[in-house]
């Protein structure tokens, strides 16, 4: 799946994200989270659903998920205070 996100391109087959033509470094989990959110957009996914998809049968804190979201936002040029792409659904989860 290849998707254009503003000046970024997400390519799941090549497992890469580019911003203005330059490669962007995302950790493997951040890349996986971005792929899930893009694949199911515009649906909002609960934190529990994201935990199960990213870390099945493993306990992780909400800070782990929030850290991945912050990493994605930083690398694709999205602002948490004024998001264009990655939306926080307060008290629930995230959506693209």
PDB file of C-alpha atoms in Angstrom:
ATOM      1  CA  UNK A   1       0.000   0.000   0.000  1.00  0.00           C
ATOM      2  CA  UNK A   2       1.379   3.403  -0.987  1.00  0.00           C
ATOM      3  CA  UNK A   3      -0.282   6.483   0.491  1.00  0.00           C
ATOM      4  CA  UNK A   4       0.525  10.174   0.124  1.00  0.00           C
ATOM      5  CA  UNK A   5       0.287  12.135   3.406  1.00  0.00           C
ATOM      6  CA  UNK A   6       0.907  15.789   2.619  1.00  0.00           C
ATOM      7  CA  UNK A   7       4.608  15.924   1.746  1.00  0.00           C
ATOM      8  CA  UNK A   8       5.127  12.358   3.013  1.00  0.00           C
ATOM      9  CA  UNK A   9       4.735   9.011   1.302  1.00  0.00           C
ATOM     10  CA  UNK A  10       4.035   5.803   3.225  1.00  0.00           C
ATOM     11  CA  UNK A  11       4.972   2.655   1.325  1.00  0.00           C
ATOM     12  CA  UNK A  12       4.163  -0.583   3.152  1.00  0.00           C
ATOM     13  CA  UNK A  13       5.688  -2.834   0.466  1.00  0.00           C
ATOM     14  CA  UNK A  14       9.061  -1.095   0.643  1.00  0.00           C
ATOM     15  CA  UNK A  15       8.635  -0.512   4.411  1.00  0.00           C
ATOM     16  CA  UNK A  16       9.563   3.128   4.130  1.00  0.00           C
ATOM     17  CA  UNK A  17       8.295   6.608   4.753  1.00  0.00           C
ATOM     18  CA  UNK A  18       9.647   9.573   2.824  1.00  0.00           C
ATOM     19  CA  UNK A  19       9.186  13.248   3.579  1.00  0.00           C
ATOM     20  CA  UNK A  20       9.865  15.671   0.727  1.00  0.00           C
ATOM     21  CA  UNK A  21      11.593  12.772  -1.034  1.00  0.00           C
ATOM     22  CA  UNK A  22      13.998  12.061   1.834  1.00  0.00           C
ATOM     23  CA  UNK A  23      13.807   8.862   3.911  1.00  0.00           C
ATOM     24  CA  UNK A  24      12.284   9.248   7.362  1.00  0.00           C
ATOM     25  CA  UNK A  25      13.409   7.058  10.235  1.00  0.00           C
ATOM     26  CA  UNK A  26      10.564   5.407  12.128  1.00  0.00           C
ATOM     27  CA  UNK A  27      11.087   2.633  14.639  1.00  0.00           C
ATOM     28  CA  UNK A  28       9.539  -0.688  13.579  1.00  0.00           C
ATOM     29  CA  UNK A  29       6.635  -0.276  16.044  1.00  0.00           C
ATOM     30  CA  UNK A  30       5.959   3.303  14.925  1.00  0.00           C
ATOM     31  CA  UNK A  31       5.921   2.138  11.297  1.00  0.00           C
ATOM     32  CA  UNK A  32       3.509  -0.648  12.249  1.00  0.00           C
ATOM     33  CA  UNK A  33       1.245   1.778  14.143  1.00  0.00           C
ATOM     34  CA  UNK A  34       1.191   4.196  11.212  1.00  0.00           C
ATOM     35  CA  UNK A  35       0.312   1.337   8.869  1.00  0.00           C
ATOM     36  CA  UNK A  36      -2.579   0.197  11.072  1.00  0.00           C
ATOM     37  CA  UNK A  37      -3.971   3.713  11.404  1.00  0.00           C
ATOM     38  CA  UNK A  38      -3.694   4.341   7.658  1.00  0.00           C
ATOM     39  CA  UNK A  39      -5.202   0.977   6.776  1.00  0.00           C
ATOM     40  CA  UNK A  40      -8.257   1.569   8.973  1.00  0.00           C
ATOM     41  CA  UNK A  41      -8.655   5.320   8.411  1.00  0.00           C
ATOM     42  CA  UNK A  42     -10.768   7.286   9.181  1.00  0.00           C
ATOM     43  CA  UNK A  43     -11.938   4.928  11.928  1.00  0.00           C
ATOM     44  CA  UNK A  44     -10.797   5.754  15.446  1.00  0.00           C
ATOM     45  CA  UNK A  45      -9.075   2.826  17.142  1.00  0.00           C
ATOM     46  CA  UNK A  46      -9.209   2.385  20.883  1.00  0.00           C
ATOM     47  CA  UNK A  47      -5.995   2.202  22.865  1.00  0.00           C
ATOM     48  CA  UNK A  48      -6.896  -1.365  23.829  1.00  0.00           C
ATOM     49  CA  UNK A  49      -7.277  -2.351  20.175  1.00  0.00           C
ATOM     50  CA  UNK A  50      -3.958  -0.726  19.319  1.00  0.00           C
ATOM     51  CA  UNK A  51      -2.239  -2.482  22.234  1.00  0.00           C
ATOM     52  CA  UNK A  52      -3.604  -5.821  21.034  1.00  0.00           C
ATOM     53  CA  UNK A  53      -2.479  -5.203  17.447  1.00  0.00           C
ATOM     54  CA  UNK A  54       0.995  -3.895  18.325  1.00  0.00           C
ATOM     55  CA  UNK A  55       1.819  -5.855  21.467  1.00  0.00           C
ATOM     56  CA  UNK A  56      -0.397  -8.968  21.572  1.00  0.00           C
ATOM     57  CA  UNK A  57      -0.400 -10.751  24.933  1.00  0.00           C
ATOM     58  CA  UNK A  58       2.124  -8.274  26.329  1.00  0.00           C
ATOM     59  CA  UNK A  59       1.673  -5.615  28.990  1.00  0.00           C
ATOM     60  CA  UNK A  60       2.855  -2.140  27.995  1.00  0.00           C
ATOM     61  CA  UNK A  61       2.009   1.244  29.433  1.00  0.00           C
ATOM     62  CA  UNK A  62       0.045   3.954  27.683  1.00  0.00           C
ATOM     63  CA  UNK A  63       3.288   5.931  27.565  1.00  0.00           C
ATOM     64  CA  UNK A  64       4.632   3.408  25.020  1.00  0.00           C
ATOM     65  CA  UNK A  65       1.741   4.128  22.664  1.00  0.00           C
ATOM     66  CA  UNK A  66       1.936   7.879  23.267  1.00  0.00           C
ATOM     67  CA  UNK A  67       5.660   7.760  22.505  1.00  0.00           C
ATOM     68  CA  UNK A  68       5.020   6.066  19.159  1.00  0.00           C
ATOM     69  CA  UNK A  69       2.366   8.643  18.283  1.00  0.00           C
ATOM     70  CA  UNK A  70       4.795  11.457  19.154  1.00  0.00           C
ATOM     71  CA  UNK A  71       7.494   9.810  17.008  1.00  0.00           C
ATOM     72  CA  UNK A  72       5.141   9.562  14.023  1.00  0.00           C
ATOM     73  CA  UNK A  73       3.984  13.157  14.416  1.00  0.00           C
ATOM     74  CA  UNK A  74       7.553  14.427  14.641  1.00  0.00           C
ATOM     75  CA  UNK A  75       8.690  12.517  11.554  1.00  0.00           C
ATOM     76  CA  UNK A  76       5.728  13.383   9.311  1.00  0.00           C
ATOM     77  CA  UNK A  77       5.571  17.008  10.447  1.00  0.00           C
ATOM     78  CA  UNK A  78       2.253  16.854  12.297  1.00  0.00           C
ATOM     79  CA  UNK A  79       1.559  18.989  15.371  1.00  0.00           C
ATOM     80  CA  UNK A  80      -0.280  17.530  18.373  1.00  0.00           C
ATOM     81  CA  UNK A  81      -1.752  20.960  19.185  1.00  0.00           C
ATOM     82  CA  UNK A  82      -3.045  21.482  15.647  1.00  0.00           C
ATOM     83  CA  UNK A  83      -3.102  18.031  14.011  1.00  0.00           C
ATOM     84  CA  UNK A  84      -3.602  17.704  10.272  1.00  0.00           C
ATOM     85  CA  UNK A  85      -3.254  13.937  10.072  1.00  0.00           C
ATOM     86  CA  UNK A  86      -3.021  11.976  13.314  1.00  0.00           C
ATOM     87  CA  UNK A  87      -5.953  12.743  15.599  1.00  0.00           C
ATOM     88  CA  UNK A  88      -6.114  12.029  19.326  1.00  0.00           C
ATOM     89  CA  UNK A  89      -9.566  10.869  20.399  1.00  0.00           C
ATOM     90  CA  UNK A  90      -9.406  11.908  24.046  1.00  0.00           C
ATOM     91  CA  UNK A  91     -10.208   9.145  26.489  1.00  0.00           C
ATOM     92  CA  UNK A  92     -10.401   6.598  23.654  1.00  0.00           C
ATOM     93  CA  UNK A  93      -7.488   6.303  21.220  1.00  0.00           C
ATOM     94  CA  UNK A  94      -6.254   7.581  17.867  1.00  0.00           C
ATOM     95  CA  UNK A  95      -7.370   7.988  14.256  1.00  0.00           C
ATOM     96  CA  UNK A  96      -5.779   9.022  10.991  1.00  0.00           C
TER      97      UNK A  96
END
